[in-house]
CSV table of C-alpha atoms in Angstrom, one decimal:
chain,number,residue,atom,x,y,z
A,123,UNK,CA,-2.0,6.4,-72.8
A,124,UNK,CA,-1.2,3.0,-71.3
A,125,UNK,CA,2.4,2.2,-70.7
A,126,UNK,CA,3.9,-1.2,-71.7
A,127,UNK,CA,5.4,-3.2,-68.8
A,128,UNK,CA,6.9,-6.5,-69.6
A,129,UNK,CA,4.3,-8.8,-71.1
A,130,UNK,CA,1.3,-6.6,-70.0
A,131,UNK,CA,0.2,-3.0,-69.8
A,132,UNK,CA,-0.8,-1.1,-66.7
A,133,UNK,CA,-3.5,1.5,-67.1
A,134,UNK,CA,-2.5,5.0,-66.1
A,135,UNK,CA,-5.1,5.2,-63.4
A,136,UNK,CA,-3.5,2.3,-61.5
A,137,UNK,CA,-0.1,3.9,-61.7
A,138,UNK,CA,-1.6,7.2,-60.5
A,139,UNK,CA,-3.2,5.4,-57.5
A,140,UNK,CA,0.1,3.7,-56.6
A,141,UNK,CA,1.9,7.0,-56.8
A,142,UNK,CA,-0.7,8.7,-54.6
A,143,UNK,CA,-0.5,5.8,-52.1
A,144,UNK,CA,3.3,6.0,-52.0
A,145,UNK,CA,3.2,9.8,-51.4
A,146,UNK,CA,0.6,9.4,-48.7
A,147,UNK,CA,2.7,6.7,-46.9
A,148,UNK,CA,5.8,9.1,-47.2
A,149,UNK,CA,3.8,12.0,-45.8
A,150,UNK,CA,2.4,9.8,-42.9
A,151,UNK,CA,6.0,8.7,-42.1
A,152,UNK,CA,7.2,12.3,-42.0
A,153,UNK,CA,4.2,13.3,-39.8
A,154,UNK,CA,5.0,10.4,-37.4
A,155,UNK,CA,8.6,11.4,-37.2
A,156,UNK,CA,7.6,15.0,-36.6
A,157,UNK,CA,5.1,13.9,-33.9
A,158,UNK,CA,7.8,11.9,-32.2
A,159,UNK,CA,10.2,14.8,-32.2
A,160,UNK,CA,7.5,17.1,-30.8
A,161,UNK,CA,6.7,14.6,-28.0
A,162,UNK,CA,10.5,14.3,-27.2
A,163,UNK,CA,10.8,18.1,-27.0
A,164,UNK,CA,7.6,18.4,-24.9
A,165,UNK,CA,8.8,15.6,-22.6
A,166,UNK,CA,12.2,17.1,-22.1
A,167,UNK,CA,10.7,20.5,-21.3
A,168,UNK,CA,8.4,18.9,-18.8
A,169,UNK,CA,11.3,17.0,-17.1
A,170,UNK,CA,13.3,20.2,-17.1
A,171,UNK,CA,10.4,22.1,-15.5
A,172,UNK,CA,9.9,19.3,-12.9
A,173,UNK,CA,13.6,19.5,-12.0
A,174,UNK,CA,13.4,23.3,-11.6
A,175,UNK,CA,10.3,23.0,-9.5
A,176,UNK,CA,12.0,20.2,-7.3
A,177,UNK,CA,15.1,22.4,-6.8
A,178,UNK,CA,12.9,25.3,-5.7
A,179,UNK,CA,10.2,23.6,-3.7
A,180,UNK,CA,11.8,20.5,-2.2
A,181,UNK,CA,13.8,22.5,0.3
A,182,UNK,CA,10.7,24.6,1.2
A,183,UNK,CA,8.6,21.5,1.8
A,184,UNK,CA,11.3,19.7,3.7
A,185,UNK,CA,11.8,22.8,5.9
A,186,UNK,CA,8.1,22.9,6.6
A,187,UNK,CA,8.0,19.1,7.4
A,188,UNK,CA,10.9,19.4,9.8
A,189,UNK,CA,9.6,22.5,11.5
A,190,UNK,CA,12.5,24.6,10.5
A,191,UNK,CA,12.3,28.3,11.3
A,192,UNK,CA,9.1,29.8,9.9
A,193,UNK,CA,9.6,30.6,6.2
A,194,UNK,CA,7.4,32.9,4.2
A,195,UNK,CA,4.9,31.2,2.1
A,196,UNK,CA,5.6,31.5,-1.7
A,197,UNK,CA,2.7,31.4,-4.1
A,198,UNK,CA,3.2,28.6,-6.6
A,199,UNK,CA,2.8,29.9,-10.2
A,200,UNK,CA,0.0,28.3,-12.2
A,201,UNK,CA,2.4,27.0,-14.9
A,202,UNK,CA,4.1,24.9,-12.2
A,203,UNK,CA,0.8,23.4,-10.9
A,204,UNK,CA,1.4,19.8,-11.9
A,205,UNK,CA,5.0,19.4,-10.8
A,206,UNK,CA,4.5,21.3,-7.5
A,207,UNK,CA,1.4,19.3,-6.6
A,208,UNK,CA,3.1,16.1,-7.6
A,209,UNK,CA,6.0,16.9,-5.4
A,210,UNK,CA,3.7,17.9,-2.5
A,211,UNK,CA,1.7,14.6,-2.8
A,212,UNK,CA,4.9,12.5,-3.0
A,213,UNK,CA,6.2,14.0,0.2
A,214,UNK,CA,2.8,13.9,1.9
A,215,UNK,CA,2.8,10.1,1.2
A,216,UNK,CA,5.9,9.4,3.2
A,217,UNK,CA,5.3,11.5,6.3
A,218,UNK,CA,2.8,11.4,9.1
A,219,UNK,CA,2.1,13.1,12.4
A,220,UNK,CA,3.1,16.7,13.1
A,221,UNK,CA,5.4,16.8,10.0
A,222,UNK,CA,2.5,16.0,7.8
A,223,UNK,CA,0.3,18.6,9.5
A,224,UNK,CA,3.1,21.3,9.0
A,225,UNK,CA,3.4,20.3,5.3
A,226,UNK,CA,-0.3,20.6,4.8
A,227,UNK,CA,-0.4,24.0,6.5
A,228,UNK,CA,2.5,25.3,4.4
A,229,UNK,CA,0.9,23.9,1.2
A,230,UNK,CA,-2.4,25.8,2.0
A,231,UNK,CA,-0.4,29.0,2.7
A,232,UNK,CA,1.3,28.7,-0.7
A,233,UNK,CA,-2.1,28.5,-2.5
A,234,UNK,CA,-1.9,24.9,-3.5
A,235,UNK,CA,-5.6,24.4,-2.8
A,236,UNK,CA,-6.4,26.9,-5.5
A,237,UNK,CA,-4.1,25.2,-8.0
A,238,UNK,CA,-5.7,21.9,-7.2
A,239,UNK,CA,-9.2,23.1,-7.6
A,240,UNK,CA,-8.4,24.6,-10.9
A,241,UNK,CA,-6.8,21.3,-12.0
A,242,UNK,CA,-9.9,19.5,-10.8
A,243,UNK,CA,-12.0,21.2,-13.5
A,244,UNK,CA,-9.8,19.8,-16.3
A,245,UNK,CA,-11.0,16.9,-18.4
A,246,UNK,CA,-7.8,14.8,-18.1
A,247,UNK,CA,-8.3,12.0,-15.6
A,248,UNK,CA,-4.6,12.3,-14.5
A,249,UNK,CA,-5.0,16.0,-13.7
A,250,UNK,CA,-8.2,15.3,-11.7
A,251,UNK,CA,-6.6,12.5,-9.7
A,252,UNK,CA,-3.6,14.7,-8.9
A,253,UNK,CA,-6.0,17.4,-7.8
A,254,UNK,CA,-8.0,15.0,-5.7
A,255,UNK,CA,-5.0,13.5,-3.9
A,256,UNK,CA,-3.6,17.0,-3.3
A,257,UNK,CA,-6.8,18.3,-1.8
A,258,UNK,CA,-6.9,15.2,0.5
A,259,UNK,CA,-3.4,15.8,1.8
A,260,UNK,CA,-3.9,19.6,2.1
A,261,UNK,CA,-6.7,18.8,4.6
A,262,UNK,CA,-8.6,21.9,3.8
A,263,UNK,CA,-12.3,21.4,4.7
A,264,UNK,CA,-13.2,24.1,2.2
A,265,UNK,CA,-12.3,21.6,-0.5
A,266,UNK,CA,-14.8,19.1,0.7
A,267,UNK,CA,-17.7,20.7,-1.2
A,268,UNK,CA,-15.8,20.2,-4.5
A,269,UNK,CA,-15.0,16.6,-3.6
A,270,UNK,CA,-18.4,15.3,-2.3
A,271,UNK,CA,-20.1,15.2,-5.8
A,272,UNK,CA,-17.1,13.2,-7.1
A,273,UNK,CA,-18.0,10.2,-5.0
A,274,UNK,CA,-20.7,9.6,-7.6
A,275,UNK,CA,-18.4,10.0,-10.6
A,276,UNK,CA,-18.7,7.3,-13.2
A,277,UNK,CA,-14.9,6.7,-13.1
A,278,UNK,CA,-14.3,4.4,-10.2
A,279,UNK,CA,-10.7,5.5,-9.6
A,280,UNK,CA,-11.8,9.2,-9.5
A,281,UNK,CA,-14.8,8.5,-7.2
A,282,UNK,CA,-12.7,6.2,-4.9
A,283,UNK,CA,-10.0,8.8,-4.8
A,284,UNK,CA,-12.5,11.5,-3.8
A,285,UNK,CA,-13.9,9.3,-1.0
A,286,UNK,CA,-10.4,8.7,0.3
A,287,UNK,CA,-9.6,12.4,0.1
A,288,UNK,CA,-12.8,13.3,2.0
A,289,UNK,CA,-12.0,10.9,4.8
A,290,UNK,CA,-8.5,12.2,5.0
A,291,UNK,CA,-9.7,15.8,5.2
A,292,UNK,CA,-12.1,14.9,8.0
A,293,UNK,CA,-13.3,11.5,9.1
A,294,UNK,CA,-16.6,13.2,9.9
A,295,UNK,CA,-17.3,13.0,6.1
A,296,UNK,CA,-17.8,9.2,6.7
A,297,UNK,CA,-21.6,9.4,6.7
A,298,UNK,CA,-21.4,10.8,3.1
A,299,UNK,CA,-18.8,8.2,2.0
A,300,UNK,CA,-20.2,5.0,3.5
A,301,UNK,CA,-23.5,4.8,1.4
A,302,UNK,CA,-21.3,5.0,-1.7
A,303,UNK,CA,-19.0,2.4,-0.3
A,304,UNK,CA,-22.0,0.1,0.1
A,305,UNK,CA,-23.7,0.8,-3.2
A,306,UNK,CA,-20.7,0.9,-5.5
A,307,UNK,CA,-19.7,-2.6,-6.5
A,308,UNK,CA,-16.8,-1.0,-8.5
A,309,UNK,CA,-15.0,0.1,-5.3
A,310,UNK,CA,-12.9,-2.8,-4.2
A,311,UNK,CA,-13.6,-3.9,-0.6
A,312,UNK,CA,-9.8,-4.4,-0.1
A,313,UNK,CA,-9.2,-0.7,-0.8
A,314,UNK,CA,-12.1,0.4,1.3
A,315,UNK,CA,-11.2,-1.5,4.5
A,316,UNK,CA,-8.0,0.4,5.4
A,317,UNK,CA,-9.7,3.7,4.5
A,318,UNK,CA,-12.6,3.1,6.8
A,319,UNK,CA,-10.4,1.7,9.6
A,320,UNK,CA,-8.2,4.8,9.4
A,321,UNK,CA,-11.4,7.0,9.7
A,322,UNK,CA,-12.1,5.5,13.1
A,323,UNK,CA,-15.3,6.1,15.0
A,324,UNK,CA,-17.2,8.2,12.5
A,325,UNK,CA,-16.8,5.4,9.8
A,326,UNK,CA,-17.6,2.7,12.4
A,327,UNK,CA,-20.8,4.5,13.4
A,328,UNK,CA,-21.9,5.0,9.8
A,329,UNK,CA,-21.3,1.3,9.0
A,330,UNK,CA,-23.0,0.1,12.1
A,331,UNK,CA,-26.0,2.4,11.2
A,332,UNK,CA,-26.1,0.9,7.7
A,333,UNK,CA,-26.2,-2.6,9.1
A,334,UNK,CA,-29.0,-1.7,11.4
A,335,UNK,CA,-31.1,-0.3,8.6
A,336,UNK,CA,-30.9,-3.4,6.6
A,337,UNK,CA,-31.5,-3.4,2.8
A,338,UNK,CA,-31.1,-7.0,2.0
A,339,UNK,CA,-29.8,-6.2,-1.5
A,340,UNK,CA,-26.6,-4.7,-0.1
A,341,UNK,CA,-26.3,-6.9,3.0
A,342,UNK,CA,-23.4,-9.1,1.8
A,343,UNK,CA,-21.4,-6.1,0.8
A,344,UNK,CA,-22.2,-4.3,4.1
A,345,UNK,CA,-21.0,-7.4,6.0
A,346,UNK,CA,-17.8,-7.5,3.9
A,347,UNK,CA,-17.2,-3.9,4.8
A,348,UNK,CA,-18.0,-4.7,8.5
A,349,UNK,CA,-14.4,-6.2,8.6
A,350,UNK,CA,-13.5,-2.5,9.2
A,351,UNK,CA,-15.4,-2.5,12.4
A,352,UNK,CA,-13.9,-3.4,15.8
A,353,UNK,CA,-14.8,-7.1,16.5
A,354,UNK,CA,-16.9,-6.1,19.5
A,355,UNK,CA,-19.1,-3.8,17.2
A,356,UNK,CA,-19.4,-6.4,14.5
A,357,UNK,CA,-20.3,-9.4,16.8
A,358,UNK,CA,-24.0,-8.5,17.5
A,359,UNK,CA,-24.6,-8.3,13.7
A,360,UNK,CA,-22.9,-11.6,13.2
A,361,UNK,CA,-25.1,-13.3,15.8
A,362,UNK,CA,-28.2,-11.6,14.4
A,363,UNK,CA,-27.8,-12.6,10.8
A,364,UNK,CA,-26.4,-16.1,11.4
A,365,UNK,CA,-29.5,-16.8,13.5
A,366,UNK,CA,-32.0,-15.3,10.9
A,367,UNK,CA,-30.5,-15.9,7.5
A,368,UNK,CA,-30.4,-19.0,5.3
A,369,UNK,CA,-28.7,-17.2,2.4
A,370,UNK,CA,-25.2,-18.9,2.0
A,371,UNK,CA,-23.6,-15.5,0.8
A,372,UNK,CA,-24.8,-13.8,4.1
A,373,UNK,CA,-23.8,-16.8,6.2
A,374,UNK,CA,-20.3,-16.8,4.7
A,375,UNK,CA,-19.9,-13.1,5.2
A,376,UNK,CA,-20.9,-13.4,8.9
A,377,UNK,CA,-18.6,-16.4,9.5
A,378,UNK,CA,-15.7,-14.3,8.1
A,379,UNK,CA,-16.4,-11.8,10.9
A,380,UNK,CA,-16.6,-14.4,13.6
A,381,UNK,CA,-13.7,-14.0,16.1
A,382,UNK,CA,-15.4,-14.2,19.5
A,383,UNK,CA,-14.9,-17.7,21.2
A,384,UNK,CA,-18.3,-17.3,22.7
A,385,UNK,CA,-19.7,-17.6,19.2
A,386,UNK,CA,-18.0,-20.9,18.4
A,387,UNK,CA,-21.3,-22.7,18.5
A,388,UNK,CA,-22.5,-20.6,15.5
A,389,UNK,CA,-19.5,-21.9,13.6
A,390,UNK,CA,-20.1,-25.5,14.7
A,391,UNK,CA,-23.7,-25.4,13.6
A,392,UNK,CA,-22.7,-24.3,10.0
A,393,UNK,CA,-19.8,-26.7,9.7
A,394,UNK,CA,-22.0,-29.4,8.2
A,395,UNK,CA,-23.9,-27.0,5.8
A,396,UNK,CA,-25.0,-28.4,2.5
A,397,UNK,CA,-23.1,-25.7,0.6
A,398,UNK,CA,-19.4,-26.4,0.5
A,399,UNK,CA,-18.4,-22.7,0.5
A,400,UNK,CA,-20.3,-22.3,3.8
A,401,UNK,CA,-18.5,-25.3,5.2
A,402,UNK,CA,-15.1,-23.8,4.2
A,403,UNK,CA,-16.0,-20.5,6.0
A,404,UNK,CA,-17.3,-22.4,9.0
A,405,UNK,CA,-14.1,-24.4,9.3
A,406,UNK,CA,-12.0,-21.3,9.0
A,407,UNK,CA,-14.0,-19.5,11.7
A,408,UNK,CA,-13.9,-22.6,13.9
A,409,UNK,CA,-10.1,-22.7,13.5
A,410,UNK,CA,-10.0,-19.2,15.0
A,411,UNK,CA,-12.1,-19.9,18.1
A,412,UNK,CA,-11.9,-23.7,18.5
A,413,UNK,CA,-11.4,-25.4,21.8
A,414,UNK,CA,-10.2,-29.0,22.4
A,415,UNK,CA,-13.7,-30.4,22.1
A,416,UNK,CA,-13.8,-29.2,18.4
A,417,UNK,CA,-11.0,-31.5,17.4
A,418,UNK,CA,-13.3,-34.4,16.4
A,419,UNK,CA,-15.4,-32.1,14.3
A,420,UNK,CA,-12.3,-30.7,12.5
A,421,UNK,CA,-10.8,-34.2,12.1
A,422,UNK,CA,-14.1,-35.3,10.5
A,423,UNK,CA,-13.9,-32.4,8.1
A,424,UNK,CA,-10.6,-33.8,6.8
A,425,UNK,CA,-12.7,-36.4,5.1
A,426,UNK,CA,-15.1,-34.0,3.4
A,427,UNK,CA,-15.8,-34.8,-0.2
A,428,UNK,CA,-14.7,-31.3,-1.3
A,429,UNK,CA,-11.0,-30.6,-1.6
A,430,UNK,CA,-11.3,-27.0,-0.3
A,431,UNK,CA,-13.0,-28.1,2.9
A,432,UNK,CA,-10.3,-30.8,3.5
A,433,UNK,CA,-7.5,-28.3,3.1
A,434,UNK,CA,-9.0,-25.6,5.3
A,435,UNK,CA,-9.7,-28.3,8.0
A,436,UNK,CA,-6.1,-29.4,7.8
A,437,UNK,CA,-4.8,-25.8,8.1
A,438,UNK,CA,-7.2,-25.1,11.0
A,439,UNK,CA,-5.9,-28.2,12.9
A,440,UNK,CA,-2.3,-27.4,12.3
A,441,UNK,CA,-2.8,-23.9,13.6
A,442,UNK,CA,-4.5,-24.9,16.8
A,443,UNK,CA,-2.4,-23.5,19.6
A,444,UNK,CA,-3.1,-26.4,22.0
A,445,UNK,CA,-2.1,-29.1,19.5
A,446,UNK,CA,1.5,-30.0,19.7
A,447,UNK,CA,3.7,-31.2,16.8
A,448,UNK,CA,3.8,-34.7,18.4
A,449,UNK,CA,0.0,-34.8,18.5
A,450,UNK,CA,-0.1,-33.7,14.9
A,451,UNK,CA,2.2,-36.5,13.8
A,452,UNK,CA,0.2,-39.0,15.8
A,453,UNK,CA,-3.0,-37.8,14.1
A,454,UNK,CA,-1.5,-38.2,10.7
A,455,UNK,CA,-0.3,-41.7,11.5
A,456,UNK,CA,-3.8,-42.9,12.5
A,457,UNK,CA,-5.8,-41.4,9.7
A,458,UNK,CA,-6.8,-44.1,7.2
A,459,UNK,CA,-8.5,-41.8,4.6
A,460,UNK,CA,-5.8,-41.1,1.9
A,461,UNK,CA,-7.2,-37.7,1.0
A,462,UNK,CA,-7.4,-36.6,4.6
A,463,UNK,CA,-3.8,-37.8,5.2
A,464,UNK,CA,-2.7,-35.8,2.0
A,465,UNK,CA,-4.3,-32.6,3.3
A,466,UNK,CA,-2.8,-32.9,6.7
A,467,UNK,CA,0.7,-33.7,5.3
A,468,UNK,CA,0.5,-30.6,3.1
A,469,UNK,CA,-0.6,-28.3,5.9
A,470,UNK,CA,2.1,-29.7,8.2
A,471,UNK,CA,4.8,-29.1,5.5
A,472,UNK,CA,3.6,-25.6,4.9
A,473,UNK,CA,3.7,-24.7,8.6
A,474,UNK,CA,7.4,-25.4,8.5
A,475,UNK,CA,7.8,-22.5,6.0
A,476,UNK,CA,6.2,-20.0,8.4
B,1464,UNK,CA,25.2,15.8,-1.3
B,1465,UNK,CA,28.1,13.5,-0.4
B,1466,UNK,CA,28.3,10.3,-2.3
B,1467,UNK,CA,31.6,9.0,-1.1
B,1468,UNK,CA,32.5,8.3,2.5
B,1469,UNK,CA,34.5,11.2,4.1
B,1470,UNK,CA,38.0,10.2,5.0
B,1471,UNK,CA,37.7,11.7,8.4
B,1472,UNK,CA,34.9,12.4,10.8
B,1473,UNK,CA,31.7,10.6,11.7
B,1474,UNK,CA,28.9,10.3,9.2
B,1475,UNK,CA,25.5,8.6,8.7
B,1476,UNK,CA,25.1,6.4,5.6
B,1477,UNK,CA,21.7,6.8,3.9
B,1478,UNK,CA,20.8,4.2,1.3
B,1479,UNK,CA,17.5,5.2,-0.4
B,1480,UNK,CA,16.5,5.2,-4.1
B,1481,UNK,CA,13.5,7.6,-3.8
B,1482,UNK,CA,14.9,11.1,-4.4
B,1483,UNK,CA,12.2,12.8,-2.3
B,1484,UNK,CA,12.6,10.6,0.7
B,1485,UNK,CA,16.4,10.8,0.5
B,1486,UNK,CA,16.3,14.6,0.3
B,1487,UNK,CA,13.9,14.8,3.3
B,1488,UNK,CA,15.8,12.4,5.5
B,1489,UNK,CA,19.1,14.1,4.6
B,1490,UNK,CA,17.5,17.5,5.3
B,1491,UNK,CA,16.3,16.4,8.7
B,1492,UNK,CA,19.6,14.9,9.8
B,1493,UNK,CA,21.8,17.7,8.4
B,1494,UNK,CA,19.8,20.2,10.3
B,1495,UNK,CA,20.8,18.3,13.4
B,1496,UNK,CA,24.4,18.7,12.4
B,1497,UNK,CA,24.9,15.1,11.2
B,1498,UNK,CA,27.0,14.6,8.1
B,1499,UNK,CA,25.1,12.4,5.6
B,1500,UNK,CA,26.5,10.2,2.8
B,1501,UNK,CA,23.8,9.1,0.4
B,1502,UNK,CA,23.8,6.1,-1.9
B,1503,UNK,CA,20.9,5.8,-4.3
B,1504,UNK,CA,21.1,2.1,-4.8
B,1505,UNK,CA,22.5,-1.1,-3.3
B,1506,UNK,CA,25.4,-1.3,-5.7
B,1507,UNK,CA,26.7,2.2,-4.8
B,1508,UNK,CA,26.2,1.3,-1.1
B,1509,UNK,CA,28.2,-1.9,-1.5
B,1510,UNK,CA,31.1,0.2,-3.0
B,1511,UNK,CA,31.2,2.2,0.2
B,1512,UNK,CA,31.7,-0.9,2.4
B,1513,UNK,CA,35.4,-0.7,1.7
B,1514,UNK,CA,35.7,2.7,3.4
B,1515,UNK,CA,35.5,3.8,7.0
B,1516,UNK,CA,32.3,2.7,8.8
B,1517,UNK,CA,29.5,5.2,9.6
B,1518,UNK,CA,28.1,5.9,13.0
B,1519,UNK,CA,24.7,4.8,11.7
B,1520,UNK,CA,23.3,3.3,8.6
B,1521,UNK,CA,19.7,3.9,7.4
B,1522,UNK,CA,18.8,1.4,4.7
B,1523,UNK,CA,15.7,1.2,2.6
B,1524,UNK,CA,14.4,-2.3,2.0
B,1525,UNK,CA,13.5,-2.1,-1.6
B,1526,UNK,CA,16.6,-1.0,-3.5
B,1527,UNK,CA,17.8,-1.4,-7.1
B,1528,UNK,CA,20.5,-4.0,-7.7
B,1529,UNK,CA,21.1,-5.1,-4.1
B,1530,UNK,CA,18.3,-5.2,-1.6
B,1531,UNK,CA,18.4,-3.7,1.9
B,1532,UNK,CA,18.4,-7.1,3.4
B,1533,UNK,CA,21.5,-8.2,1.3
B,1534,UNK,CA,23.2,-5.0,2.3
B,1535,UNK,CA,22.5,-5.6,5.9
B,1536,UNK,CA,24.0,-9.1,5.7
B,1537,UNK,CA,27.1,-7.6,4.0
B,1538,UNK,CA,27.4,-5.0,6.7
B,1539,UNK,CA,27.2,-7.6,9.5
B,1540,UNK,CA,29.7,-9.8,7.7
B,1541,UNK,CA,32.4,-7.1,7.7
B,1542,UNK,CA,34.6,-7.0,10.8
B,1543,UNK,CA,34.9,-3.2,10.8
B,1544,UNK,CA,31.2,-2.6,10.0
B,1545,UNK,CA,29.6,-5.3,12.1
B,1546,UNK,CA,28.9,-3.0,15.1
B,1547,UNK,CA,27.3,-0.2,13.0
B,1548,UNK,CA,23.8,0.4,14.2
B,1549,UNK,CA,21.4,-0.1,11.3
B,1550,UNK,CA,17.9,1.3,10.9
B,1551,UNK,CA,15.7,-0.2,8.1
B,1552,UNK,CA,13.2,1.9,6.2
B,1553,UNK,CA,10.1,-0.3,5.6
B,1554,UNK,CA,6.6,0.1,4.2
B,1555,UNK,CA,3.9,0.0,6.9
B,1556,UNK,CA,2.0,-2.7,5.1
B,1557,UNK,CA,5.0,-5.1,5.0
B,1558,UNK,CA,5.0,-6.5,8.5
B,1559,UNK,CA,7.0,-9.5,7.3
B,1560,UNK,CA,9.8,-7.1,6.2
B,1561,UNK,CA,9.9,-5.7,9.7
B,1562,UNK,CA,10.3,-9.1,11.3
B,1563,UNK,CA,12.8,-10.1,8.7
B,1564,UNK,CA,14.9,-6.9,9.2
B,1565,UNK,CA,15.0,-7.4,13.0
B,1566,UNK,CA,15.8,-11.1,12.6
B,1567,UNK,CA,18.6,-10.3,10.2
B,1568,UNK,CA,20.3,-8.0,12.7
B,1569,UNK,CA,18.8,-4.5,12.2
B,1570,UNK,CA,18.8,-2.5,15.4
B,1571,UNK,CA,15.6,-0.7,14.6
B,1572,UNK,CA,13.1,0.1,11.8
B,1573,UNK,CA,11.1,3.1,10.6
B,1574,UNK,CA,7.9,2.4,8.8
B,1575,UNK,CA,6.8,4.7,6.0
B,1576,UNK,CA,5.0,7.0,6.2
B,1577,UNK,CA,7.2,8.1,9.1
B,1578,UNK,CA,7.2,10.9,11.7
B,1579,UNK,CA,10.3,13.0,11.3
B,1580,UNK,CA,10.6,13.6,15.0
B,1581,UNK,CA,10.5,9.9,15.7
B,1582,UNK,CA,13.2,9.3,13.1
B,1583,UNK,CA,15.4,11.8,14.8
B,1584,UNK,CA,14.7,10.3,18.2
B,1585,UNK,CA,15.7,6.8,17.0
B,1586,UNK,CA,18.8,8.1,15.3
B,1587,UNK,CA,19.9,10.0,18.5
B,1588,UNK,CA,19.3,6.9,20.6
B,1589,UNK,CA,21.3,4.6,18.4
B,1590,UNK,CA,24.2,7.0,17.9
B,1591,UNK,CA,24.4,7.7,21.6
B,1592,UNK,CA,24.3,3.9,22.5
B,1593,UNK,CA,27.2,3.1,20.1
B,1594,UNK,CA,30.3,2.4,22.3
C-alpha cells in the first residue's frame, strides 16, 4: 500500500530500497571500524614482537660484531623470522670489515639462512625482498642457487635485489649478473654502477668481455655500464667505437668515458658535430682533458646556437685549472656575443658557490 | 642507557637517532669500559650542553630537530666544551658532509658503514690526545 508523503506518495518498493541501502551503509561502516580495530591490534602485536626480538637479539648481534667472547648460537624461532631478519639486515647495513664478517657467520650459525629461504618462497614482495637482502648479507654461497633464477624475475626491484645479493655473496657471480645488467632496461644504470664497482675484477672482466662481443643493440647500455670499469680498461673501447661508429648515442656514451688526455683529439673532432647532444658531450669531455691550445675551441663553443652547448662550454672554461680568475674576467670583458657573455657570467657566479 | 650527563667522571656523548646504530656503538664503547651518554636527537643533545663536557662527542650528521652540524657549532661556541674532540658519523656517499664536518671543526669522521675496530681506534686516539 503506498504511503502518503506531503504532496506525493512513495511506492513501498522505493522505501524498501532506501532502507536496504541504509542498512548496507551501516553494515559497511561497522565492518570498516572492525577492520581498523583488527589492523591496530595486529600492528600493536607486531611492534611488541619486534621490540621483544630486538631486546633478545640486538645484544647477541652486537656481541658478534664486536668480537665479544664466543657466544653459543641460538636458533631463531620461525615466528620471529621477519623481525630477526630485519634487525640483522639493519645492522649489516651499518658495519663493514671484520665486524660484518663476524655478524654474517653468527647469523648463519643461528639458522637465519633457513629462515630467509623459507621467506623467499612467500608471495609477498616485502617478504621476498627481506629474504634476498638477508641472504646477501649472510654471504652463504649455498643461497646463490636460490638467488640466480631471481635475476630474471619480472619485478625489477626483486631481480635487482637478487643481483646485488649475488655480488655481495661472491663477486665471482658477476658473469651471471652482467648479462642481465646489460639486457634489463628496467635496472637503473645509477644503481648498477656502484654494485659492479664494488664487485671489482670479476665484474670488470665480465663487462669488458661483453664489450668485446659486441651486440650493437645493447652497445649504448654496455658503454653506460662501462663507467664501472677502471679508466684504463675502458679507454681502448672508447677509441675503438669513436673511430668506427657514427651513431650519436654511441658517440655520446663513449665521450662520457673519455678521461685520458691522450684521447683529447677524439673530443676535439666531435666538438663540431651536427647533433647538439654530441657537441655537449664533446665539450664536457674536452673540459676534462683540455690543454691551453683548446681554449679557442671552447671559446668558440660559447657562441653555439644551442643553449646547452654554450652552458657546458662556459662551465668547461671556468673549470680549466690553468685559467686564472683574472684571465676569466678578461675573457668575459672581450666577448661581444651577448649569449656567450651570459653563459660565462653564470658559470663564473656558480663557481663562487663551490 | 644514560640519557643525562653524569655529575662526576668522564663520559662519551653519543648523539644518534638510529636505535640500532646507537646500541651498537654504545655496546662497542662500553665493552672498552667507556661510560656513554646517549641523546637520540639534536634537541636532547643541546639540553646536555649545560652540563659537564664529555671526553669525546660522537655526532650523527642527520638528526631530528637540530642537525649534527648545528650541534658541532654549538659545541665549539661554548667555552667549556670548545676543546671537546668531536667525531662525526657520516654516510659514505656524502663526501660533501665529510668536507663540511672537517671545515666546521670536527676532529675526525667515521663513514657508515663503519668498521667497529676502526671506530675504537679513532676514539682511543682522540681521547688520549686530549690534554
